[in-house]
Amino acid sequence: AGASRKSSVIGSAARPQWMKTLEGNVKQWLSVIPQDEIPVLKRTVENIKDPLYRFFEREVTIGRNLLKTVLTDLRDIAQVCELKKKQTNYIRSLLSDLQKGIVPRSWLRYTV
């Protein structure tokens, strides 16, 4: 009985308040971010000649990759906050940035 009580205490009390707050934020972000993949633009012989099409194709590709990165990272962070996954250095840096309200460097695709 003592061991099960100890593990439940570790699960709830061991997490700092900022981690509990971040967990709520991550779950909210995951609820509003599109979960479906962005469809790839169809390439044709005519399309590829159009510079505007090539521009949009590049942007869509960047957007697809960014969405994939953000979703993977947020899901990993949610698992870490729920103590279901161990932290890595990469996840620690994400936790640190998001806790401070900074966009993680790995999410930045453009210099503004």
Short mmCIF file of N, CA and C in Angstrom, two decimals:
data_model
loop_
_atom_site.label_atom_id
_atom_site.label_comp_id
_atom_site.label_asym_id
_atom_site.label_seq_id
_atom_site.Cartn_x
_atom_site.Cartn_y
_atom_site.Cartn_z
N ALA A 1 0.83 -1.19 0.00
CA ALA A 1 0.00 0.00 0.00
C ALA A 1 0.87 1.25 0.00
N GLY A 2 2.02 1.19 0.69
CA GLY A 2 2.90 2.34 0.77
C GLY A 2 3.51 2.69 -0.58
N ALA A 3 3.83 1.67 -1.40
CA ALA A 3 4.46 1.91 -2.70
C ALA A 3 3.49 2.59 -3.66
N SER A 4 2.23 2.15 -3.67
CA SER A 4 1.28 2.77 -4.59
C SER A 4 0.97 4.20 -4.18
N ARG A 5 0.94 4.45 -2.88
CA ARG A 5 0.71 5.82 -2.40
C ARG A 5 1.88 6.72 -2.79
N LYS A 6 3.09 6.17 -2.68
CA LYS A 6 4.28 6.93 -3.00
C LYS A 6 4.32 7.30 -4.48
N SER A 7 3.95 6.35 -5.38
CA SER A 7 3.99 6.64 -6.81
C SER A 7 2.94 7.68 -7.20
N SER A 8 1.77 7.66 -6.55
CA SER A 8 0.77 8.67 -6.89
C SER A 8 1.20 10.05 -6.40
N VAL A 9 1.89 10.10 -5.30
CA VAL A 9 2.40 11.38 -4.79
C VAL A 9 3.48 11.91 -5.73
N ILE A 10 4.36 11.02 -6.19
CA ILE A 10 5.41 11.43 -7.12
C ILE A 10 4.79 11.96 -8.40
N GLY A 11 3.75 11.30 -8.89
CA GLY A 11 3.12 11.71 -10.14
C GLY A 11 2.49 13.09 -10.08
N SER A 12 1.92 13.45 -8.95
CA SER A 12 1.22 14.74 -8.90
C SER A 12 2.06 15.85 -8.27
N ALA A 13 2.77 15.53 -7.20
CA ALA A 13 3.49 16.57 -6.47
C ALA A 13 4.85 16.89 -7.08
N ALA A 14 5.43 15.95 -7.83
CA ALA A 14 6.78 16.15 -8.35
C ALA A 14 6.81 17.16 -9.50
N ARG A 15 5.68 17.37 -10.14
CA ARG A 15 5.65 18.30 -11.26
C ARG A 15 5.54 19.73 -10.75
N PRO A 16 6.42 20.60 -11.23
CA PRO A 16 6.32 22.01 -10.83
C PRO A 16 5.08 22.67 -11.42
N GLN A 17 4.67 23.77 -10.83
CA GLN A 17 3.47 24.47 -11.27
C GLN A 17 3.57 24.91 -12.73
N TRP A 18 4.77 25.38 -13.14
CA TRP A 18 4.92 25.84 -14.52
C TRP A 18 4.66 24.72 -15.52
N MET A 19 5.00 23.49 -15.12
CA MET A 19 4.78 22.35 -16.02
C MET A 19 3.29 22.05 -16.15
N LYS A 20 2.57 22.17 -15.03
CA LYS A 20 1.12 21.96 -15.08
C LYS A 20 0.46 23.02 -15.94
N THR A 21 0.92 24.27 -15.82
CA THR A 21 0.37 25.36 -16.63
C THR A 21 0.69 25.13 -18.10
N LEU A 22 1.93 24.75 -18.40
CA LEU A 22 2.34 24.50 -19.77
C LEU A 22 1.54 23.35 -20.38
N GLU A 23 1.26 22.34 -19.59
CA GLU A 23 0.46 21.21 -20.07
C GLU A 23 -0.91 21.68 -20.54
N GLY A 24 -1.53 22.57 -19.76
CA GLY A 24 -2.83 23.12 -20.16
C GLY A 24 -2.73 23.94 -21.45
N ASN A 25 -1.67 24.74 -21.56
CA ASN A 25 -1.47 25.53 -22.77
C ASN A 25 -1.27 24.64 -23.99
N VAL A 26 -0.45 23.60 -23.83
CA VAL A 26 -0.16 22.70 -24.95
C VAL A 26 -1.43 22.00 -25.41
N LYS A 27 -2.24 21.55 -24.46
CA LYS A 27 -3.50 20.89 -24.84
C LYS A 27 -4.43 21.85 -25.56
N GLN A 28 -4.44 23.12 -25.14
CA GLN A 28 -5.26 24.12 -25.82
C GLN A 28 -4.74 24.36 -27.23
N TRP A 29 -3.42 24.49 -27.37
CA TRP A 29 -2.83 24.71 -28.71
C TRP A 29 -3.12 23.54 -29.62
N LEU A 30 -3.01 22.32 -29.10
CA LEU A 30 -3.27 21.14 -29.92
C LEU A 30 -4.74 21.08 -30.36
N SER A 31 -5.63 21.67 -29.55
CA SER A 31 -7.05 21.64 -29.92
C SER A 31 -7.38 22.63 -31.03
N VAL A 32 -6.54 23.66 -31.23
CA VAL A 32 -6.84 24.65 -32.26
C VAL A 32 -5.96 24.53 -33.51
N ILE A 33 -4.84 23.82 -33.40
CA ILE A 33 -3.96 23.64 -34.55
C ILE A 33 -4.52 22.52 -35.42
N PRO A 34 -4.55 22.71 -36.74
CA PRO A 34 -5.05 21.64 -37.62
C PRO A 34 -4.26 20.36 -37.44
N GLN A 35 -4.96 19.25 -37.27
CA GLN A 35 -4.31 17.96 -37.07
C GLN A 35 -4.06 17.23 -38.40
N ASP A 36 -4.79 17.62 -39.43
CA ASP A 36 -4.65 16.97 -40.74
C ASP A 36 -3.48 17.58 -41.49
N GLU A 37 -2.86 16.75 -42.33
CA GLU A 37 -1.77 17.24 -43.15
C GLU A 37 -2.30 18.19 -44.22
N ILE A 38 -1.51 19.18 -44.54
CA ILE A 38 -1.87 20.10 -45.61
C ILE A 38 -1.63 19.36 -46.93
N PRO A 39 -2.63 19.37 -47.83
CA PRO A 39 -2.45 18.64 -49.09
C PRO A 39 -1.34 19.24 -49.96
N VAL A 40 -0.66 18.37 -50.68
CA VAL A 40 0.40 18.79 -51.59
C VAL A 40 -0.25 19.38 -52.84
N LEU A 41 0.34 20.45 -53.37
CA LEU A 41 -0.18 21.03 -54.60
C LEU A 41 0.13 20.10 -55.78
N LYS A 42 -0.82 20.00 -56.70
CA LYS A 42 -0.64 19.14 -57.87
C LYS A 42 0.27 19.81 -58.88
N ARG A 43 1.30 19.08 -59.30
CA ARG A 43 2.26 19.59 -60.29
C ARG A 43 1.86 19.12 -61.67
N THR A 44 1.81 20.04 -62.59
CA THR A 44 1.59 19.68 -64.00
C THR A 44 2.64 20.42 -64.82
N VAL A 45 2.73 20.06 -66.09
CA VAL A 45 3.68 20.71 -66.99
C VAL A 45 3.37 22.20 -67.09
N GLU A 46 2.09 22.53 -67.12
CA GLU A 46 1.69 23.94 -67.21
C GLU A 46 1.96 24.69 -65.91
N ASN A 47 1.64 24.07 -64.78
CA ASN A 47 1.83 24.72 -63.47
C ASN A 47 3.28 25.09 -63.22
N ILE A 48 4.17 24.18 -63.55
CA ILE A 48 5.58 24.37 -63.20
C ILE A 48 6.19 25.56 -63.93
N LYS A 49 5.58 25.96 -65.04
CA LYS A 49 6.07 27.12 -65.79
C LYS A 49 5.66 28.44 -65.14
N ASP A 50 4.66 28.38 -64.28
CA ASP A 50 4.12 29.59 -63.65
C ASP A 50 4.92 29.92 -62.39
N PRO A 51 5.57 31.12 -62.33
CA PRO A 51 6.35 31.48 -61.15
C PRO A 51 5.51 31.58 -59.88
N LEU A 52 4.25 32.02 -60.02
CA LEU A 52 3.38 32.14 -58.86
C LEU A 52 3.08 30.75 -58.27
N TYR A 53 2.86 29.78 -59.15
CA TYR A 53 2.65 28.41 -58.68
C TYR A 53 3.87 27.91 -57.92
N ARG A 54 5.07 28.13 -58.47
CA ARG A 54 6.29 27.68 -57.81
C ARG A 54 6.45 28.33 -56.44
N PHE A 55 6.09 29.62 -56.36
CA PHE A 55 6.14 30.32 -55.08
C PHE A 55 5.20 29.65 -54.06
N PHE A 56 3.94 29.42 -54.48
CA PHE A 56 2.98 28.81 -53.56
C PHE A 56 3.39 27.39 -53.19
N GLU A 57 3.97 26.66 -54.12
CA GLU A 57 4.40 25.30 -53.83
C GLU A 57 5.49 25.31 -52.75
N ARG A 58 6.43 26.24 -52.86
CA ARG A 58 7.48 26.37 -51.82
C ARG A 58 6.86 26.70 -50.47
N GLU A 59 5.94 27.66 -50.47
CA GLU A 59 5.30 28.08 -49.21
C GLU A 59 4.51 26.94 -48.58
N VAL A 60 3.78 26.20 -49.40
CA VAL A 60 2.99 25.08 -48.89
C VAL A 60 3.91 24.00 -48.31
N THR A 61 5.02 23.75 -48.99
CA THR A 61 5.97 22.75 -48.49
C THR A 61 6.56 23.18 -47.16
N ILE A 62 6.93 24.44 -47.04
CA ILE A 62 7.46 24.96 -45.77
C ILE A 62 6.39 24.86 -44.69
N GLY A 63 5.16 25.23 -45.03
CA GLY A 63 4.06 25.15 -44.07
C GLY A 63 3.78 23.73 -43.61
N ARG A 64 3.82 22.78 -44.55
CA ARG A 64 3.60 21.36 -44.20
C ARG A 64 4.66 20.88 -43.22
N ASN A 65 5.92 21.20 -43.52
CA ASN A 65 7.01 20.75 -42.66
C ASN A 65 6.94 21.42 -41.28
N LEU A 66 6.61 22.70 -41.25
CA LEU A 66 6.49 23.41 -39.98
C LEU A 66 5.35 22.83 -39.14
N LEU A 67 4.21 22.59 -39.76
CA LEU A 67 3.07 22.02 -39.03
C LEU A 67 3.44 20.67 -38.45
N LYS A 68 4.13 19.85 -39.23
CA LYS A 68 4.55 18.52 -38.77
C LYS A 68 5.49 18.64 -37.56
N THR A 69 6.44 19.58 -37.64
CA THR A 69 7.38 19.80 -36.54
C THR A 69 6.67 20.27 -35.28
N VAL A 70 5.78 21.26 -35.43
CA VAL A 70 5.07 21.83 -34.27
C VAL A 70 4.18 20.76 -33.61
N LEU A 71 3.45 20.01 -34.42
CA LEU A 71 2.57 18.98 -33.85
C LEU A 71 3.37 17.91 -33.11
N THR A 72 4.46 17.45 -33.71
CA THR A 72 5.29 16.44 -33.07
C THR A 72 5.84 16.96 -31.75
N ASP A 73 6.36 18.19 -31.77
CA ASP A 73 6.94 18.78 -30.56
C ASP A 73 5.89 18.96 -29.47
N LEU A 74 4.72 19.46 -29.84
CA LEU A 74 3.67 19.69 -28.83
C LEU A 74 3.18 18.37 -28.24
N ARG A 75 3.07 17.35 -29.07
CA ARG A 75 2.65 16.03 -28.55
C ARG A 75 3.72 15.47 -27.60
N ASP A 76 4.99 15.64 -27.96
CA ASP A 76 6.07 15.18 -27.08
C ASP A 76 6.04 15.93 -25.75
N ILE A 77 5.83 17.25 -25.81
CA ILE A 77 5.79 18.06 -24.59
C ILE A 77 4.62 17.63 -23.72
N ALA A 78 3.47 17.36 -24.34
CA ALA A 78 2.30 16.91 -23.57
C ALA A 78 2.62 15.61 -22.85
N GLN A 79 3.32 14.69 -23.52
CA GLN A 79 3.67 13.42 -22.88
C GLN A 79 4.67 13.62 -21.75
N VAL A 80 5.61 14.54 -21.93
CA VAL A 80 6.57 14.83 -20.86
C VAL A 80 5.84 15.44 -19.66
N CYS A 81 4.92 16.36 -19.91
CA CYS A 81 4.17 16.99 -18.82
C CYS A 81 3.30 15.98 -18.07
N GLU A 82 2.84 14.95 -18.78
CA GLU A 82 2.03 13.91 -18.14
C GLU A 82 2.91 12.81 -17.54
N LEU A 83 4.23 13.00 -17.60
CA LEU A 83 5.22 12.05 -17.08
C LEU A 83 5.16 10.70 -17.79
N LYS A 84 4.75 10.71 -19.08
CA LYS A 84 4.69 9.48 -19.87
C LYS A 84 5.93 9.32 -20.75
N LYS A 85 6.73 10.37 -20.86
CA LYS A 85 7.91 10.34 -21.72
C LYS A 85 9.04 11.06 -21.00
N LYS A 86 10.26 10.58 -21.21
CA LYS A 86 11.42 11.22 -20.59
C LYS A 86 11.84 12.45 -21.39
N GLN A 87 12.41 13.42 -20.68
CA GLN A 87 12.89 14.64 -21.33
C GLN A 87 14.20 14.37 -22.05
N THR A 88 14.35 15.00 -23.20
CA THR A 88 15.62 15.01 -23.91
C THR A 88 16.12 16.45 -23.87
N ASN A 89 17.35 16.67 -24.30
CA ASN A 89 17.85 18.04 -24.34
C ASN A 89 17.00 18.92 -25.25
N TYR A 90 16.57 18.35 -26.37
CA TYR A 90 15.72 19.10 -27.31
C TYR A 90 14.40 19.48 -26.65
N ILE A 91 13.77 18.53 -25.97
CA ILE A 91 12.49 18.81 -25.31
C ILE A 91 12.69 19.80 -24.17
N ARG A 92 13.80 19.69 -23.45
CA ARG A 92 14.09 20.67 -22.38
C ARG A 92 14.18 22.08 -22.95
N SER A 93 14.82 22.22 -24.11
CA SER A 93 14.92 23.56 -24.71
C SER A 93 13.55 24.07 -25.14
N LEU A 94 12.70 23.17 -25.65
CA LEU A 94 11.33 23.57 -26.01
C LEU A 94 10.56 24.00 -24.76
N LEU A 95 10.67 23.20 -23.70
CA LEU A 95 9.98 23.53 -22.44
C LEU A 95 10.43 24.89 -21.93
N SER A 96 11.73 25.13 -21.97
CA SER A 96 12.28 26.39 -21.49
C SER A 96 11.75 27.57 -22.31
N ASP A 97 11.78 27.43 -23.63
CA ASP A 97 11.31 28.52 -24.50
C ASP A 97 9.82 28.78 -24.31
N LEU A 98 9.01 27.72 -24.32
CA LEU A 98 7.56 27.90 -24.21
C LEU A 98 7.17 28.43 -22.84
N GLN A 99 7.90 28.03 -21.81
CA GLN A 99 7.62 28.53 -20.46
C GLN A 99 7.85 30.04 -20.40
N LYS A 100 8.86 30.51 -21.15
CA LYS A 100 9.19 31.93 -21.16
C LYS A 100 8.36 32.72 -22.18
N GLY A 101 7.54 32.01 -22.97
CA GLY A 101 6.73 32.68 -23.98
C GLY A 101 7.50 33.00 -25.25
N ILE A 102 8.58 32.26 -25.50
CA ILE A 102 9.41 32.47 -26.68
C ILE A 102 9.09 31.38 -27.71
N VAL A 103 9.04 31.77 -28.97
CA VAL A 103 8.86 30.78 -30.03
C VAL A 103 10.16 29.97 -30.14
N PRO A 104 10.08 28.64 -30.03
CA PRO A 104 11.30 27.83 -30.11
C PRO A 104 12.03 28.04 -31.43
N ARG A 105 13.34 28.00 -31.36
CA ARG A 105 14.18 28.25 -32.54
C ARG A 105 13.88 27.27 -33.68
N SER A 106 13.58 26.01 -33.34
CA SER A 106 13.30 25.01 -34.37
C SER A 106 11.98 25.28 -35.10
N TRP A 107 11.15 26.17 -34.58
CA TRP A 107 9.90 26.52 -35.24
C TRP A 107 10.03 27.73 -36.15
N LEU A 108 11.14 28.42 -36.03
CA LEU A 108 11.34 29.63 -36.84
C LEU A 108 11.78 29.26 -38.24
N ARG A 109 11.02 29.65 -39.23
CA ARG A 109 11.37 29.34 -40.61
C ARG A 109 11.73 30.61 -41.39
N TYR A 110 11.38 31.74 -40.87
CA TYR A 110 11.65 33.01 -41.54
C TYR A 110 12.33 33.96 -40.58
N THR A 111 13.21 34.78 -41.09
CA THR A 111 13.81 35.85 -40.28
C THR A 111 12.92 37.07 -40.46
N VAL A 112 12.39 37.56 -39.35
CA VAL A 112 11.49 38.72 -39.42
C VAL A 112 12.17 39.90 -38.77
#
